[in-house]
CSV table of C-alpha atoms in Angstrom, one decimal:
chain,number,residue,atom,x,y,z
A,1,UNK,CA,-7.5,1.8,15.1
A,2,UNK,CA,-3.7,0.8,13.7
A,3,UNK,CA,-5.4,0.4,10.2
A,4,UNK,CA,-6.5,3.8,10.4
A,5,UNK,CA,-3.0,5.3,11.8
A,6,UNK,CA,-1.8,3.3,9.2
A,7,UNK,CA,-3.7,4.8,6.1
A,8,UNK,CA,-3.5,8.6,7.8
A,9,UNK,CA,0.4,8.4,7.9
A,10,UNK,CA,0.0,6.8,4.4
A,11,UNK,CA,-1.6,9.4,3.0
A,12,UNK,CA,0.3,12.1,4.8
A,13,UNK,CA,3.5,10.8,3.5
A,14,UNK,CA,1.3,10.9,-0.5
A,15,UNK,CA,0.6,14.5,0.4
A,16,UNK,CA,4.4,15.5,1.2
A,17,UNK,CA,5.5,13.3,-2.1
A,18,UNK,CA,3.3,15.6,-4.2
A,19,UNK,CA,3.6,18.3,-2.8
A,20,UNK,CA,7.4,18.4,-3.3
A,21,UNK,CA,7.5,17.1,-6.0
A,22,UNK,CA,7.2,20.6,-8.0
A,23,UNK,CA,10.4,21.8,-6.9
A,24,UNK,CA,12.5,19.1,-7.7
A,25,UNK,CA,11.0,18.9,-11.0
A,26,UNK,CA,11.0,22.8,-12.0
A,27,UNK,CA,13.7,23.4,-14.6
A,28,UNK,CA,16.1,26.1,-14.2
A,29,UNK,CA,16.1,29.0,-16.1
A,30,UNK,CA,19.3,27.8,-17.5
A,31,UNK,CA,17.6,24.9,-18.8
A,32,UNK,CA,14.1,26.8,-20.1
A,33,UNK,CA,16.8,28.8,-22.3
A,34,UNK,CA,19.4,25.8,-23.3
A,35,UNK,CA,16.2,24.4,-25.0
A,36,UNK,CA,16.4,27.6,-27.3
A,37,UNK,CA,20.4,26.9,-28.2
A,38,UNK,CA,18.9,24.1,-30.3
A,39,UNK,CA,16.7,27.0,-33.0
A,40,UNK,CA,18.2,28.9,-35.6
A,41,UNK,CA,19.6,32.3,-34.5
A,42,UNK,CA,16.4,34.1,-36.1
A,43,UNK,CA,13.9,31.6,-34.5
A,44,UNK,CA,15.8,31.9,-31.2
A,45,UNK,CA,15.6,35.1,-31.3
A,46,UNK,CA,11.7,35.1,-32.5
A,47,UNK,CA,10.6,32.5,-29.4
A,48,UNK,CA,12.7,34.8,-26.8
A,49,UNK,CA,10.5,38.1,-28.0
A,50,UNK,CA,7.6,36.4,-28.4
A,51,UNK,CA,7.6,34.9,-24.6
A,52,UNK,CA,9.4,38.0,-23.3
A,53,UNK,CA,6.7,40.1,-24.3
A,54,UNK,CA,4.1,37.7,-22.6
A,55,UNK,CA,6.3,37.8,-19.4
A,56,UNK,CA,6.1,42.0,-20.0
A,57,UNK,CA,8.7,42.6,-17.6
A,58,UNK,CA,12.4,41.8,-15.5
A,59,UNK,CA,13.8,42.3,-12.5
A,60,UNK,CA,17.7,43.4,-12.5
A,61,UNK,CA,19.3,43.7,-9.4
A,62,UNK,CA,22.0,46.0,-10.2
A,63,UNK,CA,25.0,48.0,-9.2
A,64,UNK,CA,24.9,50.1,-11.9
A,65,UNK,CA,25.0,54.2,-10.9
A,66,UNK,CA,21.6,56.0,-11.0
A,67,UNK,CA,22.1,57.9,-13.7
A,68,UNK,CA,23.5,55.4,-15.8
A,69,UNK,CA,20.9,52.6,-15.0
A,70,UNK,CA,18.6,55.1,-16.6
A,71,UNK,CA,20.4,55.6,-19.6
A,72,UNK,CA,20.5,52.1,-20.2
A,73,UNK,CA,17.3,51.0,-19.3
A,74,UNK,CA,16.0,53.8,-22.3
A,75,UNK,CA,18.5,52.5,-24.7
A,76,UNK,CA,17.3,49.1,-24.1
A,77,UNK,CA,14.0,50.0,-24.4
A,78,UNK,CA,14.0,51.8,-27.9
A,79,UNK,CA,15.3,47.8,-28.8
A,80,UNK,CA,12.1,46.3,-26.8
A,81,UNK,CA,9.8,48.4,-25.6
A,82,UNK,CA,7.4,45.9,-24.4
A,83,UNK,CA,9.5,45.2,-21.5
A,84,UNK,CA,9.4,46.6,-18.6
A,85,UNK,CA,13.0,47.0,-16.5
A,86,UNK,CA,12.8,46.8,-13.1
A,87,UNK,CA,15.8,48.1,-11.6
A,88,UNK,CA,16.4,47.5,-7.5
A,89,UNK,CA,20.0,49.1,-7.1
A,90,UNK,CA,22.3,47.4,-4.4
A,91,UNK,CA,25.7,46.3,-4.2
A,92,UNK,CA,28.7,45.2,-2.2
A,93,UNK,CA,28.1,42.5,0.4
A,94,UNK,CA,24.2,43.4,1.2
A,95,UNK,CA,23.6,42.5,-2.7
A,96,UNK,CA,25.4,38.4,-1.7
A,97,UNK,CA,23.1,38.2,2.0
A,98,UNK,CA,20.0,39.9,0.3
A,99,UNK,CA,20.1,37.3,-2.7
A,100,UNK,CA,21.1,34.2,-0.2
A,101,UNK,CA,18.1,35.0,2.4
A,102,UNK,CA,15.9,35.0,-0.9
A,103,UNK,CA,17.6,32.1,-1.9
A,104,UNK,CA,17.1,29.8,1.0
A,105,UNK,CA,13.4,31.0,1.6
A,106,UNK,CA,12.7,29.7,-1.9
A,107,UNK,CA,11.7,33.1,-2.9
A,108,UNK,CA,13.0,33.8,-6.7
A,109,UNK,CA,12.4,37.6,-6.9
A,110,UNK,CA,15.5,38.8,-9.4
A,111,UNK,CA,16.0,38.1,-13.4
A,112,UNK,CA,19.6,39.0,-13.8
A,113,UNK,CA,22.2,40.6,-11.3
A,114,UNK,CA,25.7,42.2,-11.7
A,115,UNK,CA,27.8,42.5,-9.4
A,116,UNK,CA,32.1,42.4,-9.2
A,117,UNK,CA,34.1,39.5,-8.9
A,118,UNK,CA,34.3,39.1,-5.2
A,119,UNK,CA,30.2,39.8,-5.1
A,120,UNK,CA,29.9,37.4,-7.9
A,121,UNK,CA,31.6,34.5,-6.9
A,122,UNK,CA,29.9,34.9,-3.0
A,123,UNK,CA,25.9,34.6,-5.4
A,124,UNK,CA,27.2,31.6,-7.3
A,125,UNK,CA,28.2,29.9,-4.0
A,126,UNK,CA,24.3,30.3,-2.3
A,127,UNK,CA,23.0,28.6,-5.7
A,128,UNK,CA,21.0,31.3,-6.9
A,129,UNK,CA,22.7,31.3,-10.2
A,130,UNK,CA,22.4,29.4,-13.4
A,131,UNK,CA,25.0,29.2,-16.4
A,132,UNK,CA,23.8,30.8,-19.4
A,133,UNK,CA,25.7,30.9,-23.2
A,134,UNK,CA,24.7,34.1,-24.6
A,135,UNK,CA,25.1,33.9,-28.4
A,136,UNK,CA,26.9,36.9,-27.5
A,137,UNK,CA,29.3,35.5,-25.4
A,138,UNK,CA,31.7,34.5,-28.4
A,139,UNK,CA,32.5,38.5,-29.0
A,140,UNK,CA,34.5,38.0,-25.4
A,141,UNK,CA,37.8,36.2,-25.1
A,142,UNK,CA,38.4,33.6,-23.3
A,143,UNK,CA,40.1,35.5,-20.6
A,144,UNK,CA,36.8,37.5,-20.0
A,145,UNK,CA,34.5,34.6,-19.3
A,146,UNK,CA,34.1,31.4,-17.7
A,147,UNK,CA,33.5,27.9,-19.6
A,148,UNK,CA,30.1,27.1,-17.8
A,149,UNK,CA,28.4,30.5,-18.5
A,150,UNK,CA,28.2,32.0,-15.0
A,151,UNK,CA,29.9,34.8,-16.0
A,152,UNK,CA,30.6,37.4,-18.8
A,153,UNK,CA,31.3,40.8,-18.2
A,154,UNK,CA,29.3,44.2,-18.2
A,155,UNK,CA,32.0,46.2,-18.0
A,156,UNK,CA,35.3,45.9,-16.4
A,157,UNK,CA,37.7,48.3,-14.2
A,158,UNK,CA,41.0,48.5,-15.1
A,159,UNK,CA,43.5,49.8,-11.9
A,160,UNK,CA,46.0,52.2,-12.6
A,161,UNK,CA,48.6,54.4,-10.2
A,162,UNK,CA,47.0,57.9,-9.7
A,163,UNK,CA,49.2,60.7,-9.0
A,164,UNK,CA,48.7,64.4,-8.5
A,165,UNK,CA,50.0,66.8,-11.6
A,166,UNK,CA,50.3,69.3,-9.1
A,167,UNK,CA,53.2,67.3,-6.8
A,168,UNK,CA,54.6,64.7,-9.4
A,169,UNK,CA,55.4,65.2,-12.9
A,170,UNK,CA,54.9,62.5,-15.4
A,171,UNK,CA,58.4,61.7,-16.0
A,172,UNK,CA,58.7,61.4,-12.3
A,173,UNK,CA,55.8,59.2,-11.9
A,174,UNK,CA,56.6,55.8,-10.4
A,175,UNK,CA,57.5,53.2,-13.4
A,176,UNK,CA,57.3,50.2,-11.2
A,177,UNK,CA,55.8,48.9,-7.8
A,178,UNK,CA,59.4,48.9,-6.7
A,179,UNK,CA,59.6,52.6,-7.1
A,180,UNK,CA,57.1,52.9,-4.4
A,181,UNK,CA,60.1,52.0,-1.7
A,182,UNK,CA,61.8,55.4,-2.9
A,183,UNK,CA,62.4,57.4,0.0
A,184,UNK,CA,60.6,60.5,-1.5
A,185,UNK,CA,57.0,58.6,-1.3
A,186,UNK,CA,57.2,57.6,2.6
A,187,UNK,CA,54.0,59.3,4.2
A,188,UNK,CA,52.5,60.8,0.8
A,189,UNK,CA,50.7,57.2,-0.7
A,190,UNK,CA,47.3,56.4,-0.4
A,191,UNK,CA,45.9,53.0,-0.3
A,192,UNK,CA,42.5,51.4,0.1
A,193,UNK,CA,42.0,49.4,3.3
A,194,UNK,CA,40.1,46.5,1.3
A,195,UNK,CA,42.4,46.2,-1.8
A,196,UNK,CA,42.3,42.8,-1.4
A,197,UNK,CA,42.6,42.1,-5.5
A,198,UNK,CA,45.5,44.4,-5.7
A,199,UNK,CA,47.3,42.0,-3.1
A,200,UNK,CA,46.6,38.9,-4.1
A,201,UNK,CA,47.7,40.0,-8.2
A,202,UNK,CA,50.8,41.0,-6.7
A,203,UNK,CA,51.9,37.8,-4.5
A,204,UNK,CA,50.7,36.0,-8.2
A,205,UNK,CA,53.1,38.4,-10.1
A,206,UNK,CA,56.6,38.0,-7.4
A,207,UNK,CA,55.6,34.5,-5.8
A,208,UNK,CA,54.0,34.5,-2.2
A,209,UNK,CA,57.4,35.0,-0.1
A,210,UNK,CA,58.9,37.5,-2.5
A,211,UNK,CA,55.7,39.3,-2.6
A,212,UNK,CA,54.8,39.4,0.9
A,213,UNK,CA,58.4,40.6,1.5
A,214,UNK,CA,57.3,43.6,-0.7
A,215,UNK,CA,54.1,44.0,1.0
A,216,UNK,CA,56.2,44.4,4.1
A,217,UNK,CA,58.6,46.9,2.7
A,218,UNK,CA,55.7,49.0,1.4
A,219,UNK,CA,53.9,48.9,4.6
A,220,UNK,CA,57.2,50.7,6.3
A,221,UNK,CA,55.9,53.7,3.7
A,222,UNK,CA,53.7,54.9,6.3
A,223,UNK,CA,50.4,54.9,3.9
A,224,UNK,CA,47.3,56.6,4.3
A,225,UNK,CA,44.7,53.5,4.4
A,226,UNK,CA,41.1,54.7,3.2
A,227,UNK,CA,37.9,53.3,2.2
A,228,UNK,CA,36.2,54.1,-1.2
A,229,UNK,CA,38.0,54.5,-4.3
A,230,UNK,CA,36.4,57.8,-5.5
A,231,UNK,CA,37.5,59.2,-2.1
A,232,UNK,CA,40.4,58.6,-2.4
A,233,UNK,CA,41.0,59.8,-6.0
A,234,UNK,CA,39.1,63.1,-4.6
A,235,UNK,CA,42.1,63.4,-1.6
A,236,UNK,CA,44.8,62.8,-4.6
A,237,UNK,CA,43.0,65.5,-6.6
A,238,UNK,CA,43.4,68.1,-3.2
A,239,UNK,CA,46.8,67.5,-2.6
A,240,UNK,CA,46.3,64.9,0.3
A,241,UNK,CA,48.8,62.7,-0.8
A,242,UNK,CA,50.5,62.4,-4.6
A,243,UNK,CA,50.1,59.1,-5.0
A,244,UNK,CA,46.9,56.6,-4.9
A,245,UNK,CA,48.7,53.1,-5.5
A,246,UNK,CA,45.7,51.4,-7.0
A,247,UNK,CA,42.8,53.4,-8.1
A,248,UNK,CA,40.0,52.6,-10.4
A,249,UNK,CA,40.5,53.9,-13.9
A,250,UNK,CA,36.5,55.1,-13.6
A,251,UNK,CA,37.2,57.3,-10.5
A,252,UNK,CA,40.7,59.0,-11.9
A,253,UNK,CA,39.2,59.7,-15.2
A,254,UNK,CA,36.2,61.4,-13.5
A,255,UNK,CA,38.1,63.5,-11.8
A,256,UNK,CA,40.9,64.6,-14.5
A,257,UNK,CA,37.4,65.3,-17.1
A,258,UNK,CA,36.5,67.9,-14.2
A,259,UNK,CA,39.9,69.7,-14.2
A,260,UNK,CA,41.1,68.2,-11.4
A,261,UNK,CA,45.0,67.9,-11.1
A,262,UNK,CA,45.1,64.1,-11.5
A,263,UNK,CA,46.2,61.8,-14.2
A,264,UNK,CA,47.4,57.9,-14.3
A,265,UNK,CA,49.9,55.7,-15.2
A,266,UNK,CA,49.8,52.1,-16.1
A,267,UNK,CA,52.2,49.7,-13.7
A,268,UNK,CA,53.0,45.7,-14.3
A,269,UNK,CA,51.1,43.7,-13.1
A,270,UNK,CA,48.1,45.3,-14.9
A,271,UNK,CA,45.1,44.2,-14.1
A,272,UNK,CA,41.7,44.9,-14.4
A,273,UNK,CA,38.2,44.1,-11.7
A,274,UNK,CA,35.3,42.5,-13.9
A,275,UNK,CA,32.0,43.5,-12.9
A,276,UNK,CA,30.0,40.3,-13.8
A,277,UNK,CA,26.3,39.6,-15.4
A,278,UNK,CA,24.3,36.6,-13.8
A,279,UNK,CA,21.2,34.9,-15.1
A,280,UNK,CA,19.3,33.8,-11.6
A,281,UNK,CA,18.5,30.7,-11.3
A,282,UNK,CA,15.2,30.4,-11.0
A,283,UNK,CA,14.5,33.6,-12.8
A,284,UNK,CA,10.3,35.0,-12.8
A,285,UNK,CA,10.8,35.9,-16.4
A,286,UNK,CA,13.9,34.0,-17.9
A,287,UNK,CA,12.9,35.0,-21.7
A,288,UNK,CA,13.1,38.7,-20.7
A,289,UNK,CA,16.0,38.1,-18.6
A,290,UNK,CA,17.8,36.5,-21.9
A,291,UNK,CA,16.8,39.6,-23.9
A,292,UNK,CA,18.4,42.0,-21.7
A,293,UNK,CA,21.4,39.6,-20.8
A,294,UNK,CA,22.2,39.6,-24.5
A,295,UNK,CA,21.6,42.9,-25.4
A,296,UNK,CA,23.9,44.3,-22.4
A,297,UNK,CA,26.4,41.9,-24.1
A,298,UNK,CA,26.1,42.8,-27.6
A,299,UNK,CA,27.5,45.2,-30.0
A,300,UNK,CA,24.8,48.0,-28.9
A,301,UNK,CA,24.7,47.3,-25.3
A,302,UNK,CA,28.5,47.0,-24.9
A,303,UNK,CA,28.9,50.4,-26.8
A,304,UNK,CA,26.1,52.3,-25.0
A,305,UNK,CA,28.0,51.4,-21.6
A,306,UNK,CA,31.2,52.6,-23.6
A,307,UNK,CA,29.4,56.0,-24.1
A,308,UNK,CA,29.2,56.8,-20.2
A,309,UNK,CA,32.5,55.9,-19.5
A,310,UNK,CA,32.6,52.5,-19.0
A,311,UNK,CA,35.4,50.4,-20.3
A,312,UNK,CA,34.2,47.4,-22.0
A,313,UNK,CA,35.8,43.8,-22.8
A,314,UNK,CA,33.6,43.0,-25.7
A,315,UNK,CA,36.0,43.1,-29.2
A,316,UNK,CA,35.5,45.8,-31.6
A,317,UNK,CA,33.7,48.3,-29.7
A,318,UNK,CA,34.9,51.9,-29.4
A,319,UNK,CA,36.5,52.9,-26.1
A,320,UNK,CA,36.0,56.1,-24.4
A,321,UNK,CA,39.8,56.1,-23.3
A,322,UNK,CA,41.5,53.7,-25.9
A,323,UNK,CA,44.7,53.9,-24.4
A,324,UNK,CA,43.6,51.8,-21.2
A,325,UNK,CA,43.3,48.7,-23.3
A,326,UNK,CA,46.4,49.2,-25.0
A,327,UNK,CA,48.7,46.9,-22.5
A,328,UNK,CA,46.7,43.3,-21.9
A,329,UNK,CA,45.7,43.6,-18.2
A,330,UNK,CA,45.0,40.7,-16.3
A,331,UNK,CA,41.7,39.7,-15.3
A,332,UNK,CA,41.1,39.1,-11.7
A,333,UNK,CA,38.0,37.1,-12.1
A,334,UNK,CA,35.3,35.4,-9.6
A,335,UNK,CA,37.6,31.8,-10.0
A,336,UNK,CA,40.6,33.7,-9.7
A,337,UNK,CA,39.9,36.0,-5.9
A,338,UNK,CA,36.5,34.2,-4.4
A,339,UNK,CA,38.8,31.0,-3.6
A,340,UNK,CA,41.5,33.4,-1.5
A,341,UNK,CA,39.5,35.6,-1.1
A,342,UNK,CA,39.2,35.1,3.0
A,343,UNK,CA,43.1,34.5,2.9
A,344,UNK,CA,44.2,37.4,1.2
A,345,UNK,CA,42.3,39.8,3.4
A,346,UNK,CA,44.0,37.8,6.7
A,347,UNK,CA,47.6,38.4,4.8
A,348,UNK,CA,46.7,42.2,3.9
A,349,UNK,CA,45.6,43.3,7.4
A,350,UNK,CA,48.5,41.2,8.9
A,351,UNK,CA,50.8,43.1,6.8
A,352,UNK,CA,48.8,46.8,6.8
A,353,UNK,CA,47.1,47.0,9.4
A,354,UNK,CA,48.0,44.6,12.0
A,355,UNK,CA,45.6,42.1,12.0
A,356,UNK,CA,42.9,44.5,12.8
């Protein structure tokens, strides 16, 4: 009887050995694709079509806007248009839980993802995400991408002061943060009640003391906290308030293109919010997923983004508005905000709202 117990157990621990044994041998996609790195460009670029097209189709879980996603999933297509783009739009927190419940059930659903910094650096901490070097990545500086290959940007947000043309002229428009302590803008500011970026560039820029000392002062300005940068842009264009302290370049220029009485102004430190591209880890089609990765990063890709208003760090590709690019802004990056990320939101609600 114990020489039977014996060889059941045995052969149940056998059947768990194998059994397992699959997932701790399954490469990444980041390996399937570091394999390629090794080929010429044009025989790269030959073995990623040829497998691509055998795989027929990826999954991208995006952020991008409706409207836009379509656009780009028909430019993309005129390139390959063997592959089919599935696009499942989500974004903000939901897109970090939805991807670390997937994640942790071993389900590997998604290709490629984008998401902003905050987002980005949340995905990469579940370990759904591999490190890929586009060939395109090179076309990026330095500042605009990590060493590993986690991240490279799809497009990037820079944040500007917004002001209503109607209440402020240009001339009077505020030249510094420190010109936001005038007198004349207590009670007519606007600021959003997550802006946790903003905060943490600006204790960077004065040093932690000096800068929460300024946060403080600022706070005494009575400002309108909101959520949702195009709302808030929308209240600046109505006459709300005059002055949206840090806006998204995106939402302003919408606006002002309408007719809308609202225009920006650069202010130092300018910085910009990278939305990120991410190669999933254990990607369903990681040839396809390499094909659209480095076609979104390339020449074409970057400049049909460019085309519907997206500003783009790539070098050498036309912008839509030039003059955004024309002071360096500093990138507040996934390894820049996801380590005080937590922090910085304790220290701006302690200082704006209370705590609350």
């Amino acid at each position: 009887m114990k020489s039977v117990l014996v060889t059941v157990l045995l052969s149940i621990s056998v059947f768990m050995l194998l059994t397992a044994a699959p997932s701790f041998a399954q490469e990444t996609s980041g390996q399937i694709l570091g394999r390629l790195g090794k080929l010429s460009a044009d025989n790269r670029q030959k073995a990623l079509v040829e497998r691509a097209r055998n795989e027929k189709e990826v999954m991208f879980y995006s952020s991008l806007q409706v409207v836009d996603a379509d656009a780009y999933v028909k430019a993309f297509n005129k390139r390959y248009p063997f592959i089919k783009v599935n696009i499942y739009r989500i974004s903000g927190q939901k897109q970090v839980l939805m991807i670390q419940t997937e994640h942790n059930a071993g389900k590997h659903s998604f290709d490629i993802t984008n998401a902003s910094a905050a987002q980005a650096f949340g995905i990469k901490k579940t370990g759904a995400l591999d490190p890929y070097q586009s060939p395109e990545r090179q076309y990026f500086s330095t500042a605009h991408k990590d060493k590993e290959g986690y991240f490279t940007p799809t497009y990037i947000v820079p944040v500007v002061l917004g002001y209503n043309t109607n209440m402020v002229k240009r001339a009077d428009a505020p030249k510094r943060y420190e010109d936001l302590l005038e007198p004349k803008w207590k009670a007519n500011m606007i600021l959003d009640v997550e802006e946790f970026p903003w905060f943490a560039v600006l204790l960077k820029h004065y040093g932690r003391e000096k800068g929460l000392e300024f946060m403080r002062r600022l706070a005494r300005q009575e400002i309108l906290l909101g959520r949702g940068r195009t709302t808030q842009a929308q209240l600046i264009s109505a006459g709300e308030r005059a002055i949206g302290i840090a806006l998204n370049s995106s939402s302003v220029l919408e606006f002002k293109t309408r007719g809308a009485p609202i225009d920006w102004t650069m202010l130092d430190p300018y910085y910009a919010k990278p939305n990120m591209l991410m190669l999933a880890r254990h990607a369903p089609h990681p040839h396809a997923a390499a094909l659209l990765i480095d076609w979104t990063l390339s020449e074409e890709g970057q400049a049909l983004l460019a085309s519907l208003g997206y500003v783009v760090a790539r070098k050498g590709v036309k912008q839509t508005v030039p003059a955004l690019l024309e002071k360096e802004s500093f990138l507040a990056d996934p390894d820049f905000i996801g380590p005080i990320l937590e922090d910085t939101g304790k220290d701006f609600r302690s200082v704006f709202t209370g705590g609350r």
